[in-house]
mmCIF file of C-alpha atoms in Angstrom:
data_model
loop_
_atom_site.group_PDB
_atom_site.id
_atom_site.type_symbol
_atom_site.label_atom_id
_atom_site.label_comp_id
_atom_site.label_asym_id
_atom_site.label_seq_id
_atom_site.Cartn_x
_atom_site.Cartn_y
_atom_site.Cartn_z
ATOM 1 C CA UNK A 13 -56.145 48.336 -7.775
ATOM 2 C CA UNK A 14 -56.212 44.513 -7.893
ATOM 3 C CA UNK A 15 -54.373 42.808 -10.727
ATOM 4 C CA UNK A 16 -56.782 41.532 -13.350
ATOM 5 C CA UNK A 17 -56.833 37.741 -13.474
ATOM 6 C CA UNK A 18 -55.488 36.450 -16.785
ATOM 7 C CA UNK A 19 -57.722 34.997 -19.470
ATOM 8 C CA UNK A 20 -56.177 31.563 -18.920
ATOM 9 C CA UNK A 21 -58.039 28.680 -17.239
ATOM 10 C CA UNK A 22 -57.191 28.275 -13.570
ATOM 11 C CA UNK A 23 -55.017 25.126 -13.565
ATOM 12 C CA UNK A 24 -56.188 23.989 -10.150
ATOM 13 C CA UNK A 25 -59.909 23.441 -10.593
ATOM 14 C CA UNK A 26 -59.365 19.979 -12.090
ATOM 15 C CA UNK A 27 -58.290 18.352 -8.832
ATOM 16 C CA UNK A 28 -60.094 19.272 -5.647
ATOM 17 C CA UNK A 29 -59.007 17.586 -2.409
ATOM 18 C CA UNK A 30 -62.343 15.797 -2.168
ATOM 19 C CA UNK A 31 -61.675 14.059 -5.499
ATOM 20 C CA UNK A 32 -59.046 11.827 -3.891
ATOM 21 C CA UNK A 33 -59.174 9.634 -0.809
ATOM 22 C CA UNK A 34 -56.793 9.905 2.126
ATOM 23 C CA UNK A 35 -55.271 6.555 1.127
ATOM 24 C CA UNK A 36 -54.764 7.811 -2.418
ATOM 25 C CA UNK A 37 -52.810 10.809 -1.073
ATOM 26 C CA UNK A 38 -50.706 8.569 1.187
ATOM 27 C CA UNK A 39 -49.657 6.490 -1.811
ATOM 28 C CA UNK A 40 -48.750 9.585 -3.837
ATOM 29 C CA UNK A 41 -46.767 11.112 -0.978
ATOM 30 C CA UNK A 42 -44.971 7.809 -0.370
ATOM 31 C CA UNK A 43 -44.121 7.605 -4.069
ATOM 32 C CA UNK A 44 -42.516 11.042 -3.938
ATOM 33 C CA UNK A 45 -40.291 9.993 -1.039
ATOM 34 C CA UNK A 46 -39.270 6.700 -2.653
ATOM 35 C CA UNK A 47 -38.741 8.134 -6.148
ATOM 36 C CA UNK A 48 -36.777 11.038 -4.678
ATOM 37 C CA UNK A 49 -34.489 8.705 -2.754
ATOM 38 C CA UNK A 50 -34.018 5.896 -5.286
ATOM 39 C CA UNK A 51 -35.107 7.242 -8.659
ATOM 40 C CA UNK A 52 -37.931 5.879 -10.755
ATOM 41 C CA UNK A 53 -36.107 2.913 -12.293
ATOM 42 C CA UNK A 54 -34.742 1.553 -9.002
ATOM 43 C CA UNK A 55 -37.931 2.111 -7.008
ATOM 44 C CA UNK A 56 -40.183 -0.860 -6.329
ATOM 45 C CA UNK A 57 -43.942 -0.747 -5.957
ATOM 46 C CA UNK A 58 -43.590 -2.857 -2.821
ATOM 47 C CA UNK A 59 -41.395 -0.159 -1.247
ATOM 48 C CA UNK A 60 -43.968 2.499 -2.051
ATOM 49 C CA UNK A 61 -46.699 0.368 -0.492
ATOM 50 C CA UNK A 62 -44.640 -0.150 2.675
ATOM 51 C CA UNK A 63 -43.892 3.572 2.890
ATOM 52 C CA UNK A 64 -47.606 4.350 2.524
ATOM 53 C CA UNK A 65 -48.652 1.677 5.016
ATOM 54 C CA UNK A 66 -50.838 -0.185 2.521
ATOM 55 C CA UNK A 67 -50.643 -3.465 0.637
ATOM 56 C CA UNK A 68 -49.052 -3.647 -2.798
ATOM 57 C CA UNK A 69 -52.434 -4.695 -4.170
ATOM 58 C CA UNK A 70 -53.953 -1.459 -2.887
ATOM 59 C CA UNK A 71 -51.369 0.531 -4.845
ATOM 60 C CA UNK A 72 -52.356 -1.318 -8.019
ATOM 61 C CA UNK A 73 -56.030 -0.609 -7.323
ATOM 62 C CA UNK A 74 -55.243 3.081 -7.801
ATOM 63 C CA UNK A 75 -52.385 2.850 -10.306
ATOM 64 C CA UNK A 76 -52.168 -0.053 -12.756
ATOM 65 C CA UNK A 77 -48.448 0.384 -13.460
ATOM 66 C CA UNK A 78 -45.496 2.119 -11.855
ATOM 67 C CA UNK A 79 -45.463 4.620 -14.717
ATOM 68 C CA UNK A 80 -49.129 5.425 -14.012
ATOM 69 C CA UNK A 81 -48.056 6.233 -10.475
ATOM 70 C CA UNK A 82 -45.320 8.553 -11.692
ATOM 71 C CA UNK A 83 -47.474 10.339 -14.266
ATOM 72 C CA UNK A 84 -50.290 10.556 -11.731
ATOM 73 C CA UNK A 85 -48.084 12.440 -9.297
ATOM 74 C CA UNK A 86 -47.771 15.822 -10.879
ATOM 75 C CA UNK A 87 -51.160 17.455 -11.375
ATOM 76 C CA UNK A 88 -52.916 16.270 -8.194
ATOM 77 C CA UNK A 89 -49.911 17.170 -6.053
ATOM 78 C CA UNK A 90 -49.532 20.534 -7.739
ATOM 79 C CA UNK A 91 -53.228 21.090 -7.061
ATOM 80 C CA UNK A 92 -52.989 20.162 -3.386
ATOM 81 C CA UNK A 93 -49.617 21.524 -2.320
ATOM 82 C CA UNK A 94 -49.035 24.386 -4.724
ATOM 83 C CA UNK A 95 -52.639 25.571 -4.817
ATOM 84 C CA UNK A 96 -52.275 28.051 -1.911
ATOM 85 C CA UNK A 97 -48.809 29.060 -3.092
ATOM 86 C CA UNK A 98 -48.237 28.771 -6.805
ATOM 87 C CA UNK A 99 -50.727 31.346 -8.016
ATOM 88 C CA UNK A 100 -52.560 32.531 -4.934
ATOM 89 C CA UNK A 101 -49.477 33.897 -3.193
ATOM 90 C CA UNK A 102 -48.389 35.855 -6.264
ATOM 91 C CA UNK A 103 -51.914 37.223 -6.667
ATOM 92 C CA UNK A 104 -51.867 38.266 -3.013
ATOM 93 C CA UNK A 105 -48.462 39.940 -3.342
ATOM 94 C CA UNK A 106 -49.560 41.895 -6.402
ATOM 95 C CA UNK A 107 -52.938 42.876 -4.973
ATOM 96 C CA UNK A 108 -51.570 44.126 -1.647
ATOM 97 C CA UNK A 109 -48.606 45.954 -3.136
ATOM 98 C CA UNK A 110 -50.224 49.380 -2.607
ATOM 99 C CA UNK A 111 -47.491 51.978 -2.927
ATOM 100 C CA UNK A 112 -44.626 49.511 -2.542
ATOM 101 C CA UNK A 113 -41.680 50.176 -4.856
ATOM 102 C CA UNK A 114 -41.405 47.978 -7.938
ATOM 103 C CA UNK A 115 -38.202 46.359 -6.658
ATOM 104 C CA UNK A 116 -39.853 45.422 -3.349
ATOM 105 C CA UNK A 117 -42.711 43.658 -5.123
ATOM 106 C CA UNK A 118 -40.196 41.752 -7.263
ATOM 107 C CA UNK A 119 -38.307 40.830 -4.095
ATOM 108 C CA UNK A 120 -41.481 39.504 -2.455
ATOM 109 C CA UNK A 121 -42.335 37.413 -5.524
ATOM 110 C CA UNK A 122 -38.811 36.041 -5.887
ATOM 111 C CA UNK A 123 -38.486 35.134 -2.214
ATOM 112 C CA UNK A 124 -41.898 33.468 -2.321
ATOM 113 C CA UNK A 125 -40.865 31.385 -5.356
ATOM 114 C CA UNK A 126 -37.545 30.371 -3.775
ATOM 115 C CA UNK A 127 -39.333 29.226 -0.622
ATOM 116 C CA UNK A 128 -41.900 27.355 -2.723
ATOM 117 C CA UNK A 129 -39.195 25.409 -4.554
ATOM 118 C CA UNK A 130 -37.321 24.665 -1.326
ATOM 119 C CA UNK A 131 -40.448 23.437 0.428
ATOM 120 C CA UNK A 132 -41.413 21.123 -2.428
ATOM 121 C CA UNK A 133 -37.913 20.109 -3.514
ATOM 122 C CA UNK A 134 -38.469 16.291 -3.316
ATOM 123 C CA UNK A 135 -41.398 16.503 -5.750
ATOM 124 C CA UNK A 136 -39.633 18.957 -8.056
ATOM 125 C CA UNK A 137 -36.431 16.903 -8.076
ATOM 126 C CA UNK A 138 -38.312 13.697 -8.854
ATOM 127 C CA UNK A 139 -40.307 15.187 -11.715
ATOM 128 C CA UNK A 140 -37.291 17.014 -13.170
ATOM 129 C CA UNK A 141 -35.130 13.885 -13.092
ATOM 130 C CA UNK A 142 -37.736 11.675 -14.740
ATOM 131 C CA UNK A 143 -38.931 14.249 -17.286
ATOM 132 C CA UNK A 144 -35.876 13.501 -19.430
ATOM 133 C CA UNK A 145 -37.261 9.979 -19.944
ATOM 134 C CA UNK A 146 -40.973 10.773 -19.601
ATOM 135 C CA UNK A 147 -41.470 14.277 -21.073
ATOM 136 C CA UNK A 148 -45.231 13.981 -20.667
ATOM 137 C CA UNK A 149 -44.685 14.562 -16.943
ATOM 138 C CA UNK A 150 -44.256 18.259 -17.633
ATOM 139 C CA UNK A 151 -47.402 18.564 -19.754
ATOM 140 C CA UNK A 152 -49.568 19.868 -16.869
ATOM 141 C CA UNK A 153 -46.950 22.511 -16.092
ATOM 142 C CA UNK A 154 -46.461 23.487 -19.751
ATOM 143 C CA UNK A 155 -50.129 23.617 -20.689
ATOM 144 C CA UNK A 156 -51.849 24.829 -17.520
ATOM 145 C CA UNK A 157 -49.631 26.170 -14.755
ATOM 146 C CA UNK A 158 -46.944 28.147 -16.607
ATOM 147 C CA UNK A 159 -49.286 30.034 -18.996
ATOM 148 C CA UNK A 160 -51.449 31.083 -16.053
ATOM 149 C CA UNK A 161 -48.487 32.373 -14.034
ATOM 150 C CA UNK A 162 -46.883 34.159 -16.988
ATOM 151 C CA UNK A 163 -50.154 35.862 -17.903
ATOM 152 C CA UNK A 164 -50.613 36.970 -14.300
ATOM 153 C CA UNK A 165 -47.192 38.601 -13.983
ATOM 154 C CA UNK A 166 -47.266 39.972 -17.538
ATOM 155 C CA UNK A 167 -50.474 41.839 -16.701
ATOM 156 C CA UNK A 168 -48.631 43.503 -13.825
ATOM 157 C CA UNK A 169 -45.555 44.265 -15.957
ATOM 158 C CA UNK A 170 -47.714 45.965 -18.572
ATOM 159 C CA UNK A 171 -49.359 48.088 -15.904
ATOM 160 C CA UNK A 172 -45.954 49.168 -14.585
ATOM 161 C CA UNK A 173 -44.822 50.058 -18.111
ATOM 162 C CA UNK A 174 -47.899 52.202 -18.656
ATOM 163 C CA UNK A 175 -47.067 54.045 -15.428
ATOM 164 C CA UNK A 176 -43.497 54.598 -16.569
ATOM 165 C CA UNK A 177 -41.945 52.496 -13.797
ATOM 166 C CA UNK A 178 -40.023 50.302 -16.232
ATOM 167 C CA UNK A 179 -38.811 50.632 -19.804
ATOM 168 C CA UNK A 180 -40.826 49.291 -22.716
ATOM 169 C CA UNK A 181 -38.954 45.995 -22.824
ATOM 170 C CA UNK A 182 -40.157 42.682 -24.219
ATOM 171 C CA UNK A 183 -42.381 41.105 -21.548
ATOM 172 C CA UNK A 184 -41.499 37.537 -22.456
ATOM 173 C CA UNK A 185 -37.761 38.181 -22.334
ATOM 174 C CA UNK A 186 -38.038 40.013 -19.006
ATOM 175 C CA UNK A 187 -40.086 37.186 -17.484
ATOM 176 C CA UNK A 188 -37.738 34.541 -18.875
ATOM 177 C CA UNK A 189 -34.732 36.207 -17.252
ATOM 178 C CA UNK A 190 -36.612 36.635 -13.968
ATOM 179 C CA UNK A 191 -37.675 32.976 -13.846
ATOM 180 C CA UNK A 192 -34.170 31.848 -14.799
ATOM 181 C CA UNK A 193 -32.738 33.781 -11.862
ATOM 182 C CA UNK A 194 -35.064 32.024 -9.439
ATOM 183 C CA UNK A 195 -34.443 28.501 -10.743
ATOM 184 C CA UNK A 196 -30.724 29.078 -11.262
ATOM 185 C CA UNK A 197 -30.274 30.393 -7.734
ATOM 186 C CA UNK A 198 -31.999 27.407 -6.124
ATOM 187 C CA UNK A 199 -30.115 24.893 -8.296
ATOM 188 C CA UNK A 200 -26.784 26.565 -7.518
ATOM 189 C CA UNK A 201 -27.460 26.381 -3.782
ATOM 190 C CA UNK A 202 -28.437 22.715 -4.108
ATOM 191 C CA UNK A 203 -25.374 21.850 -6.208
ATOM 192 C CA UNK A 204 -22.945 23.842 -4.032
ATOM 193 C CA UNK A 205 -24.466 23.976 -0.536
ATOM 194 C CA UNK A 206 -21.247 25.229 1.067
ATOM 195 C CA UNK A 207 -20.846 28.043 -1.445
ATOM 196 C CA UNK A 208 -19.465 28.644 -4.929
ATOM 197 C CA UNK A 209 -16.042 27.017 -5.437
ATOM 198 C CA UNK A 210 -13.526 29.463 -6.895
ATOM 199 C CA UNK A 211 -9.770 29.244 -7.431
ATOM 200 C CA UNK A 212 -9.267 31.406 -4.368
ATOM 201 C CA UNK A 213 -11.531 29.201 -2.247
ATOM 202 C CA UNK A 214 -15.202 28.610 -1.570
ATOM 203 C CA UNK A 215 -17.353 31.730 -1.341
ATOM 204 C CA UNK A 216 -20.112 30.943 1.174
ATOM 205 C CA UNK A 217 -23.709 31.867 0.507
ATOM 206 C CA UNK A 218 -25.333 34.780 2.260
ATOM 207 C CA UNK A 219 -28.897 34.610 3.599
ATOM 208 C CA UNK A 220 -31.598 34.348 0.924
ATOM 209 C CA UNK A 221 -32.695 37.942 1.481
ATOM 210 C CA UNK A 222 -29.188 39.260 0.789
ATOM 211 C CA UNK A 223 -28.628 37.080 -2.283
ATOM 212 C CA UNK A 224 -32.038 37.959 -3.740
ATOM 213 C CA UNK A 225 -31.465 41.697 -3.252
ATOM 214 C CA UNK A 226 -28.143 41.422 -5.102
ATOM 215 C CA UNK A 227 -29.676 39.537 -8.008
ATOM 216 C CA UNK A 228 -32.537 42.008 -8.291
ATOM 217 C CA UNK A 229 -30.143 44.951 -8.272
ATOM 218 C CA UNK A 230 -28.355 43.453 -11.286
ATOM 219 C CA UNK A 231 -31.674 42.523 -12.935
ATOM 220 C CA UNK A 232 -33.038 46.052 -12.584
ATOM 221 C CA UNK A 233 -29.896 48.120 -13.169
ATOM 222 C CA UNK A 234 -27.529 45.884 -15.164
ATOM 223 C CA UNK A 235 -23.766 45.698 -14.704
ATOM 224 C CA UNK A 236 -22.550 48.442 -17.057
ATOM 225 C CA UNK A 237 -21.877 51.900 -15.621
ATOM 226 C CA UNK A 238 -23.520 53.549 -18.615
ATOM 227 C CA UNK A 239 -25.796 51.785 -21.050
ATOM 228 C CA UNK A 240 -28.022 52.786 -23.934
ATOM 229 C CA UNK A 241 -30.784 50.590 -25.346
ATOM 230 C CA UNK A 242 -29.967 49.169 -28.767
ATOM 231 C CA UNK A 243 -32.728 49.078 -31.361
ATOM 232 C CA UNK A 244 -34.341 45.631 -31.305
ATOM 233 C CA UNK A 245 -33.885 45.077 -27.582
ATOM 234 C CA UNK A 246 -30.113 44.790 -27.219
ATOM 235 C CA UNK A 247 -27.805 47.285 -25.550
ATOM 236 C CA UNK A 248 -24.419 48.908 -26.071
ATOM 237 C CA UNK A 249 -22.130 51.234 -24.211
ATOM 238 C CA UNK A 250 -22.023 54.746 -25.674
ATOM 239 C CA UNK A 251 -18.963 55.827 -27.600
ATOM 240 C CA UNK A 252 -16.491 58.103 -25.835
#
């Protein structure tokens, strides 16, 4: 049975490809490359124009200031590049799950999200770095994209709870932990590409599939040998 679409506006209808010219896209894509390499403060509009193969005046025809260019990056690029991936791929995974085990569906979603972040890392890195100084950059994600995605997965979680597949845990907490695993894993691999540095030496990364399976095993089963739910959502080991 297909997952019911959430009662949250689709975040992607605002920017169709036909709303923007090919030259407009070239400027935005060039800005991502320049901002990613040099940062917002050090980047020059002239460099963006050269990267896009247009005059500096053409850039200013579309974006009056450099900040307009930065704030104009997020939603149209999310619409164009994430549109087939951000929500559609999760919808497809959930709708084709059939009789797949719960852990396999989680694996498919997590691997899809990891690949999405990797593929779009220059854009994500640029926006994340500049959001500390320009928090409005994250407004499209906070107000449109994230609520849609959370509602989509929460609908599935609630269905699995009603079928007895998972415990009656807090949906928001479960989703928060799941999303944190995805982001934390990618950031750790970016920060320590050779592996995690320990006193005994660097522990190299395994393939994504192996690492994701390990994380999901801990997510689904915990680390304690025996555990009992604590009232209010916590947990404690039973007394001997």
